[in-house]
mmCIF file of C-alpha atoms in Angstrom:
data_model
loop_
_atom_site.group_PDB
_atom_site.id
_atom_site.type_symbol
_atom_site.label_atom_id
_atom_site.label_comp_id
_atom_site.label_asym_id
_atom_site.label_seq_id
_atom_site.Cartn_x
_atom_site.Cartn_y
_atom_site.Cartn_z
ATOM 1 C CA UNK A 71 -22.853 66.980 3.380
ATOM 2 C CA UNK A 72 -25.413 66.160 1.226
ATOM 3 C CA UNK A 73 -27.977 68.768 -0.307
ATOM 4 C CA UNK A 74 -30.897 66.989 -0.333
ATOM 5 C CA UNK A 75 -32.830 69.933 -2.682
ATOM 6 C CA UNK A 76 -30.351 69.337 -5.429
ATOM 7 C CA UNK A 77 -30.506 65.860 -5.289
ATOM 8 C CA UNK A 78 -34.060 66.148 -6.097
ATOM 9 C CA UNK A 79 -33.801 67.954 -8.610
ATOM 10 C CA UNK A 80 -31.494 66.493 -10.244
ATOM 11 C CA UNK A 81 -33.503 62.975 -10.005
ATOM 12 C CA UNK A 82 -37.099 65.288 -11.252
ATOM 13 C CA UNK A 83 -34.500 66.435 -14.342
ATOM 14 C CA UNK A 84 -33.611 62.791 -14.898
ATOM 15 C CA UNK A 85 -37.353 61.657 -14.691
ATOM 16 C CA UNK A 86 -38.402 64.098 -17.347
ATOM 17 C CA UNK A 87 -35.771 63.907 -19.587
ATOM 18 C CA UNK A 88 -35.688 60.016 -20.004
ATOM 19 C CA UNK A 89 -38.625 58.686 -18.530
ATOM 20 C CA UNK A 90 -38.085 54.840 -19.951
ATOM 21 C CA UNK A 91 -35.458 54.492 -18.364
ATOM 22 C CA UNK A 92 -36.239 55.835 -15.422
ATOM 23 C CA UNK A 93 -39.545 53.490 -15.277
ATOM 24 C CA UNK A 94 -36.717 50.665 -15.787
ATOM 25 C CA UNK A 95 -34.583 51.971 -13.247
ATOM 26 C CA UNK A 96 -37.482 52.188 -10.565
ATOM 27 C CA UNK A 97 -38.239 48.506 -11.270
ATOM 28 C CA UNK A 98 -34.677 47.069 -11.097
ATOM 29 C CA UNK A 99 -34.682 48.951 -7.645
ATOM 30 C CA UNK A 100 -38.260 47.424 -6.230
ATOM 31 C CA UNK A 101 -37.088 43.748 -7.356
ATOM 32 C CA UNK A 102 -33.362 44.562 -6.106
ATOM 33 C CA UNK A 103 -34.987 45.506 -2.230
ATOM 34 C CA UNK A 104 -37.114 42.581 -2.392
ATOM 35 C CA UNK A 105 -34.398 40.082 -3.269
ATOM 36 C CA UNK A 106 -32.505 41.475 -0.508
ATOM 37 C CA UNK A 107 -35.696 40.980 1.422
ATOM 38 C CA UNK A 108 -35.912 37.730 0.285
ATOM 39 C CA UNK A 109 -32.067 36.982 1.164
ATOM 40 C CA UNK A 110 -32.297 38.332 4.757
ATOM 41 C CA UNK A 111 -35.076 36.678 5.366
ATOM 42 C CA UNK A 112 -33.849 33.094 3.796
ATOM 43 C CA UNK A 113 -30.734 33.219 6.269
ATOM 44 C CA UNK A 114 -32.240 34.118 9.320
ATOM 45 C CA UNK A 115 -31.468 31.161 11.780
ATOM 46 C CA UNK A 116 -34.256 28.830 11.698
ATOM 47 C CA UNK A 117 -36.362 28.229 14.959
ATOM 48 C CA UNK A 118 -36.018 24.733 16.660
ATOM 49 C CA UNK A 119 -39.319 22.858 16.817
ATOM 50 C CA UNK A 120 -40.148 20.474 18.910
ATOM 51 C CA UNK A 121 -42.759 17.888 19.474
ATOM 52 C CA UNK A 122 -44.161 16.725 22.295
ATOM 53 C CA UNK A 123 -45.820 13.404 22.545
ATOM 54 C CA UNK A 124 -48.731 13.170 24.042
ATOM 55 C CA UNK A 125 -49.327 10.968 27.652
ATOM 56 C CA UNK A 126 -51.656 8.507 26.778
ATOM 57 C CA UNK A 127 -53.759 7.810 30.173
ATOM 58 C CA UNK A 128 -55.332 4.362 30.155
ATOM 59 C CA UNK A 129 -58.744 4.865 32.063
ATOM 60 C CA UNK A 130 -60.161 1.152 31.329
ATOM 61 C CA UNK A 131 -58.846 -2.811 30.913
ATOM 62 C CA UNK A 132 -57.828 -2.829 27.104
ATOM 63 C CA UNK A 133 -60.384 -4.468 25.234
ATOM 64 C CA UNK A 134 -58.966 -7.056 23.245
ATOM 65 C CA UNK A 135 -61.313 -9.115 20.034
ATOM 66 C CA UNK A 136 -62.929 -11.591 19.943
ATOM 67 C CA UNK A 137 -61.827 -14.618 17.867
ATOM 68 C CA UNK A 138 -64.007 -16.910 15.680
ATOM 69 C CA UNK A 139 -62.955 -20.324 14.922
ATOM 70 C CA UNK A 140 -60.515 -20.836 12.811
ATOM 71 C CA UNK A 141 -61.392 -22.986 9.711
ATOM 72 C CA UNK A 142 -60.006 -26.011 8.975
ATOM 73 C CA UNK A 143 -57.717 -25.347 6.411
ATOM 74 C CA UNK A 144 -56.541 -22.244 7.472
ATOM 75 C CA UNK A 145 -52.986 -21.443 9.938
ATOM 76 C CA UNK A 146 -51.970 -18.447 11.418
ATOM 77 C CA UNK A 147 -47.989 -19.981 10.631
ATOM 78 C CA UNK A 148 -47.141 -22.970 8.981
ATOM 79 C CA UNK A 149 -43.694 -24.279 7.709
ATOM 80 C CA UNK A 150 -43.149 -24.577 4.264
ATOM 81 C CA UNK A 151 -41.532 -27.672 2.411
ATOM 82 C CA UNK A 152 -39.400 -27.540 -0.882
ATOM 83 C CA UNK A 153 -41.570 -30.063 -2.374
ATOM 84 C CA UNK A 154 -44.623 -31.859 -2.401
ATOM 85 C CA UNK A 155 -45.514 -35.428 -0.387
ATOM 86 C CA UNK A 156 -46.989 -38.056 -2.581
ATOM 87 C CA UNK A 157 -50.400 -37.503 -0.964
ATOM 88 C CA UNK A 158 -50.289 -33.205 -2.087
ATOM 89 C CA UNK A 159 -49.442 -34.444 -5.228
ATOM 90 C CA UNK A 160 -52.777 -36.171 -5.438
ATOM 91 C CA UNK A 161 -54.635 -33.477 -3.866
ATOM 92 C CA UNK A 162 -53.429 -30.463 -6.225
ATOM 93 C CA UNK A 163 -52.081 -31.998 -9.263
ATOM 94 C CA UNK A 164 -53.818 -33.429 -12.274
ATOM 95 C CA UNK A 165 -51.993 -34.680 -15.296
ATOM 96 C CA UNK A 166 -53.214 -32.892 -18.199
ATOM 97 C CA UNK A 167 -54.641 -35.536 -21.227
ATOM 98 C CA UNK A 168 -53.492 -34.401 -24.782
ATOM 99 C CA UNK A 169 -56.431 -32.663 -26.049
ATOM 100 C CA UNK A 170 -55.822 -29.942 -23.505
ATOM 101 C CA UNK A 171 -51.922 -29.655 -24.050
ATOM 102 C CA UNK A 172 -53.062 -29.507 -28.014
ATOM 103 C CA UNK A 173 -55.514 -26.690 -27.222
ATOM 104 C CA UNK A 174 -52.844 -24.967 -24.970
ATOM 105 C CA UNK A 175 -49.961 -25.046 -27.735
ATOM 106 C CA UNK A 176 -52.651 -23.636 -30.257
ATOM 107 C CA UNK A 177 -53.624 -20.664 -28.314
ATOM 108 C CA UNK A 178 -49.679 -20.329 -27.227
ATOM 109 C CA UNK A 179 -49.216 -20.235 -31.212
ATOM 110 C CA UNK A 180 -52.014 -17.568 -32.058
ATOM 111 C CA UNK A 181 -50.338 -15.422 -29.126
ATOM 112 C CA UNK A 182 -46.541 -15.891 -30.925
ATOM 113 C CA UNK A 183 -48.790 -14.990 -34.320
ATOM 114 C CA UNK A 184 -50.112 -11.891 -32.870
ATOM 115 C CA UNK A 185 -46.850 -10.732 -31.658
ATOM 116 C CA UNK A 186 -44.628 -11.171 -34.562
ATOM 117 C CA UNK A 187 -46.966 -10.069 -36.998
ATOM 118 C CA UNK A 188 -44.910 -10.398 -40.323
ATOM 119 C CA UNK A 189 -41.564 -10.270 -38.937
ATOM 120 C CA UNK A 190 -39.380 -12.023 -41.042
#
């Protein structure tokens, strides 16, 4: 059996005579029981939640919005077409007269300027 008065002794002894590494012994204990702790704890089976959904009671009619007119040039769905008719064309389009493609490859130019610097 085990003598519990020599046993502390022997630990007091062991505390006095190298009390560093008792300190460091003490502390590798604490942080050994609370990893344990921690282990125990991690594996424990976890506990099965559930949800309930709530019953949704309708006391009253739905109340549903009121619509405004729809503009003229506006659909809720329309099919699109892989190209233009001749009369979108001359809604949307406008051909461009060479002063503005001249000022368009000029600023395209100062861009290409600006980005190669003085690559060679």
């Amino acid at each position: 059996m085990v003598d519990f008065d020599e046993l502390k002794e022997k630990t007091s002894d062991f505390i006095r005579e190298k009390p560093l590494l008792a300190r460091i012994s003490a502390i590798f204990l604490i942080f050994f029981v609370i990893a344990l702790t921690v282990v125990f704890i991690q594996s424990g089976k976890p506990k099965a939640k559930t949800f309930e959904k709530p019953e949704t009671v309708l006391t009253s009619e739905p109340m549903t919005p009121e619509y405004l007119e729809i503009e003229k040039d506006y659909y809720l769905s329309r099919k699109t077409e892989n190209s233009w008719s001749d009369e979108e064309i001359d809604k949307y389009f406008s051909k461009p007269d060479s002063k503005l493609i001249e000022e368009l490859e000029n600023s395209n130019d100062k861009i290409i300027d600006e980005i190669t610097g003085a690559a060679p």
